[in-house]
């Protein structure tokens, strides 16, 4: 049974710039927006776009991600034919290799894709927060009779030189690709989301693998080779919400933007474009007699009896009476004891912040989502001792003793 | 059989005591009454069975079971989508005229062939009007250890007002039930049956076949109570958390009891989760200006007004200036700007329009039926 289009999600990223948050899990498994993980976005987009066959390419710390995806049921991707498959590198008769680059990851799974005999393959990134209808993108690809299309965002000219840019003609046909150029000729930045005709992609992957000098990367090798050969390449302009949450401050920022859907452009509350996730199975949130909650998102299993302002609490977070939480992203299972102050920070899962501890600090001038400045970070499972202080720039990956300070 | 699997199958009755809560069951069964913010009553017994390794469960339904079937689906949320056993919904069997079950014996009689074909040694029978987190393995162990013919579960509780004419109490001597009384009305705490029974499957088949042949209807009154000398009926006392729904008042009170975190902790145990149908709601949003205190809130709500001492189900909205106190608001209901609501039980999809005032009393909460606009 042939599929028109299947999706391949590149989820091998270590996310090293997220430091303490990605010590034990791959970046696509990083929790986001109260009850989601980053991978929920491309997966939900696929399902909402009627794509029912998805391969997830993993290699860094795959345990959490594997368990999370399971049989794909939360995304309705448990299918008789197709569905979601986690694809780690595997041993072949000719030897085994880690995925050497993004293109090599797809190359190693050519036989997986061939099983579905698709006309088109969409390559997605597992570490972006984006709501996008891929069926619109495919319609564009077909209308242009393209062999390759890339989704692009207009970025301010002043920032264009930080991106991979597509130079196009009036008909959106790509004439040139500039990778982080000093003198940008375009402000159309690649989002790293591609649609290929499968026969074209397959032949280029095979040729690329045979080239010993190639880095086996889409941006550095495959796309330049397509251009060189004069393939029909088009840029699809996307204007919705898109964010690469590759750094602590961009991850914090994107979470804060969820609190303000009418201005930020990311709306998790859209009944017509639900983001699905695996449910934590916890009971309702309990809001106590002393709680003060304002401009925040709280989910199942939380127990709040302190002050929570401009913050996102993930499943099972406990905020005791007398504790304050402001401008913070607090991930699942974390406990904030009485009198602790947690501000302007990301606290990972299952952290214990003991009585009277201070983590992070609100910047002078208060919350500024556009220019966050310093965001403190506490890694998963860490214990912050009673009365300890974690400074506003700190990245904490190990326990902090009672009364100790870390800056 | 690997020790993690229980050697018992479950039979749940979905409609017993429907008559006690007529307002709540106009379009549903007792089993599918919403409870505790995100659950239906059947979730508790079903999850308890699943967590105890009982993976062969039949739900006997009599009427109004569409909402229950929608809720249960194929049983996936309870991990009961199994090749062998799993979940089995048993509606009344259509003969020349559709025959309604009038009692447990009738209902069990209709599944005798099914019971004969099963492999489990024991059958556990349960109603679905109690919310608890029950360890059925302990019950099975006690039953096996005592060598009883039947073991029945009871707790020490005051008979709820609504159940005065519809209950069973027992007298126990040395663990054995010596008397089984119908419709006890004594005040104070009694040894009140939770209507959970465990019995050897072969024995159940014989008892039911015999009773049905003689036109008997009720398992407790017609089989157990008459044969207490013949059958060794043991009593198993359960002292854990039980929310017994017997009328609108107890429905309201038992929801309110969950506002106490200690009660939540007793009913919801991290090692034995209560499963329910997943709705994929986003987290609940507390907008600037909201005042929420002493409440249990499900996901998917948008709260902008004042909420105190309430249980809010999934997807509720409390708009600006609205005040909701001491109320149970079921899913997707909307309290519009400036409305004031106190001591109300609002069924699903209720709309309280802007500026309206609606107030009941602690002893008599106002009920607003499903989908109504006030």
XYZ file of C-alpha atoms in Angstrom, chain B residues 13-181:
169
model
C -23.008 -3.716 37.136
C -23.385 -0.297 35.532
C -26.953 0.582 36.394
C -27.555 -0.563 39.973
C -28.914 2.299 42.075
C -29.650 4.487 39.039
C -32.966 5.152 40.769
C -31.209 6.985 43.622
C -29.863 9.787 41.425
C -32.559 10.310 38.768
C -31.327 13.803 37.792
C -27.826 12.575 37.049
C -28.870 9.540 35.006
C -31.438 10.976 32.610
C -28.945 10.467 29.798
C -26.407 8.141 31.410
C -25.925 5.280 33.817
C -24.630 5.372 37.389
C -21.322 4.107 36.038
C -20.815 7.115 33.782
C -21.686 9.864 36.272
C -18.850 12.413 36.251
C -16.959 12.556 39.525
C -13.912 14.250 40.997
C -13.171 16.679 38.185
C -12.053 14.346 35.426
C -13.439 10.899 36.147
C -16.580 8.825 35.715
C -17.640 6.635 38.619
C -16.763 3.421 36.815
C -13.136 4.553 36.465
C -12.532 3.720 40.114
C -13.643 0.100 40.147
C -12.264 -0.478 36.650
C -8.845 1.005 37.463
C -8.753 -0.865 40.765
C -9.362 -4.111 38.914
C -6.787 -3.282 36.242
C -4.208 -2.321 38.878
C -4.905 -5.607 40.681
C -4.094 -7.580 37.550
C -7.695 -8.435 36.682
C -7.667 -8.202 32.901
C -10.949 -9.878 32.065
C -13.816 -7.546 32.933
C -17.450 -7.625 31.851
C -19.668 -4.608 32.327
C -23.352 -5.442 32.476
C -25.466 -2.533 31.280
C -29.215 -2.242 31.385
C -30.175 1.112 29.933
C -28.803 4.543 28.963
C -25.416 3.066 28.248
C -24.344 5.163 25.245
C -22.364 7.584 27.370
C -20.695 4.672 29.128
C -19.721 3.002 25.857
C -18.355 6.295 24.595
C -16.332 6.638 27.774
C -14.972 3.093 27.892
C -14.342 2.539 24.187
C -12.233 -0.567 23.773
C -10.847 -0.211 27.292
C -7.485 1.041 26.161
C -7.070 3.623 28.912
C -7.367 0.840 31.506
C -5.001 -1.370 29.517
C -7.944 -3.717 28.960
C -7.647 -4.015 25.180
C -6.533 -7.637 25.355
C -6.628 -10.607 23.012
C -7.820 -12.823 25.849
C -10.325 -11.379 28.227
C -10.034 -7.615 28.177
C -13.187 -5.561 28.324
C -16.588 -6.894 27.450
C -19.744 -4.761 27.536
C -22.899 -6.829 27.925
C -26.149 -5.103 26.947
C -29.539 -6.783 27.406
C -29.936 -9.657 24.999
C -32.559 -9.001 22.334
C -35.006 -11.866 22.233
C -38.452 -11.526 20.721
C -38.900 -8.511 22.945
C -35.854 -6.918 24.494
C -35.665 -8.295 28.001
C -34.533 -5.883 30.685
C -32.531 -7.231 33.598
C -34.399 -6.671 36.793
C -31.787 -8.017 39.187
C -28.283 -9.395 39.382
C -29.468 -12.975 38.966
C -31.213 -12.124 35.700
C -28.173 -10.318 34.428
C -25.764 -13.065 35.448
C -28.083 -15.675 33.956
C -27.686 -13.974 30.589
C -23.897 -14.405 30.701
C -23.794 -17.962 32.062
C -22.385 -19.357 28.827
C -19.686 -16.725 28.864
C -18.860 -17.524 32.500
C -18.656 -21.239 31.685
C -16.048 -20.585 29.012
C -13.686 -18.584 31.190
C -10.576 -19.937 32.857
C -10.304 -17.783 35.997
C -11.139 -19.598 39.209
C -12.975 -16.690 40.836
C -15.508 -14.068 39.850
C -15.613 -10.639 41.475
C -18.943 -8.827 41.296
C -19.122 -5.088 41.901
C -21.439 -2.135 41.482
C -20.155 1.143 40.124
C -21.620 3.665 42.579
C -18.550 3.793 44.812
C -15.357 5.728 44.205
C -12.435 3.977 45.883
C -8.948 2.725 45.185
C -9.389 -0.888 46.107
C -6.780 -3.635 46.166
C -8.670 -6.653 44.854
C -5.662 -8.890 45.424
C -6.076 -8.533 49.167
C -9.712 -9.546 48.800
C -8.764 -12.576 46.717
C -6.118 -13.558 49.265
C -8.577 -13.276 52.138
C -11.168 -15.270 50.236
C -8.729 -18.048 49.428
C -7.311 -18.119 52.958
C -10.714 -18.426 54.630
C -11.986 -21.072 52.250
C -15.303 -19.231 52.080
C -17.977 -19.856 49.470
C -18.553 -16.139 49.124
C -16.667 -13.164 50.549
C -18.468 -9.851 50.652
C -16.925 -6.430 51.210
C -18.384 -3.952 53.682
C -17.330 -0.839 55.470
C -18.368 0.809 58.668
C -20.422 3.770 57.541
C -23.566 5.760 58.100
C -26.300 4.684 55.701
C -26.745 7.623 53.330
C -30.169 9.252 53.395
C -30.866 8.247 49.801
C -29.991 4.596 50.381
C -32.297 4.082 53.388
C -34.659 1.989 51.326
C -32.014 0.370 49.172
C -29.100 -1.129 51.074
C -27.751 -4.257 52.708
C -26.206 -4.378 56.157
C -24.673 -7.405 57.786
C -24.070 -8.961 61.156
C -20.691 -10.596 61.438
C -19.549 -13.253 63.864
C -15.926 -14.413 63.771
C -15.598 -13.137 60.235
C -18.678 -14.963 59.010
C -21.835 -13.169 57.915
C -24.660 -14.393 60.126
C -27.365 -11.989 59.010
C -27.880 -10.013 55.848
C -30.500 -7.304 56.270
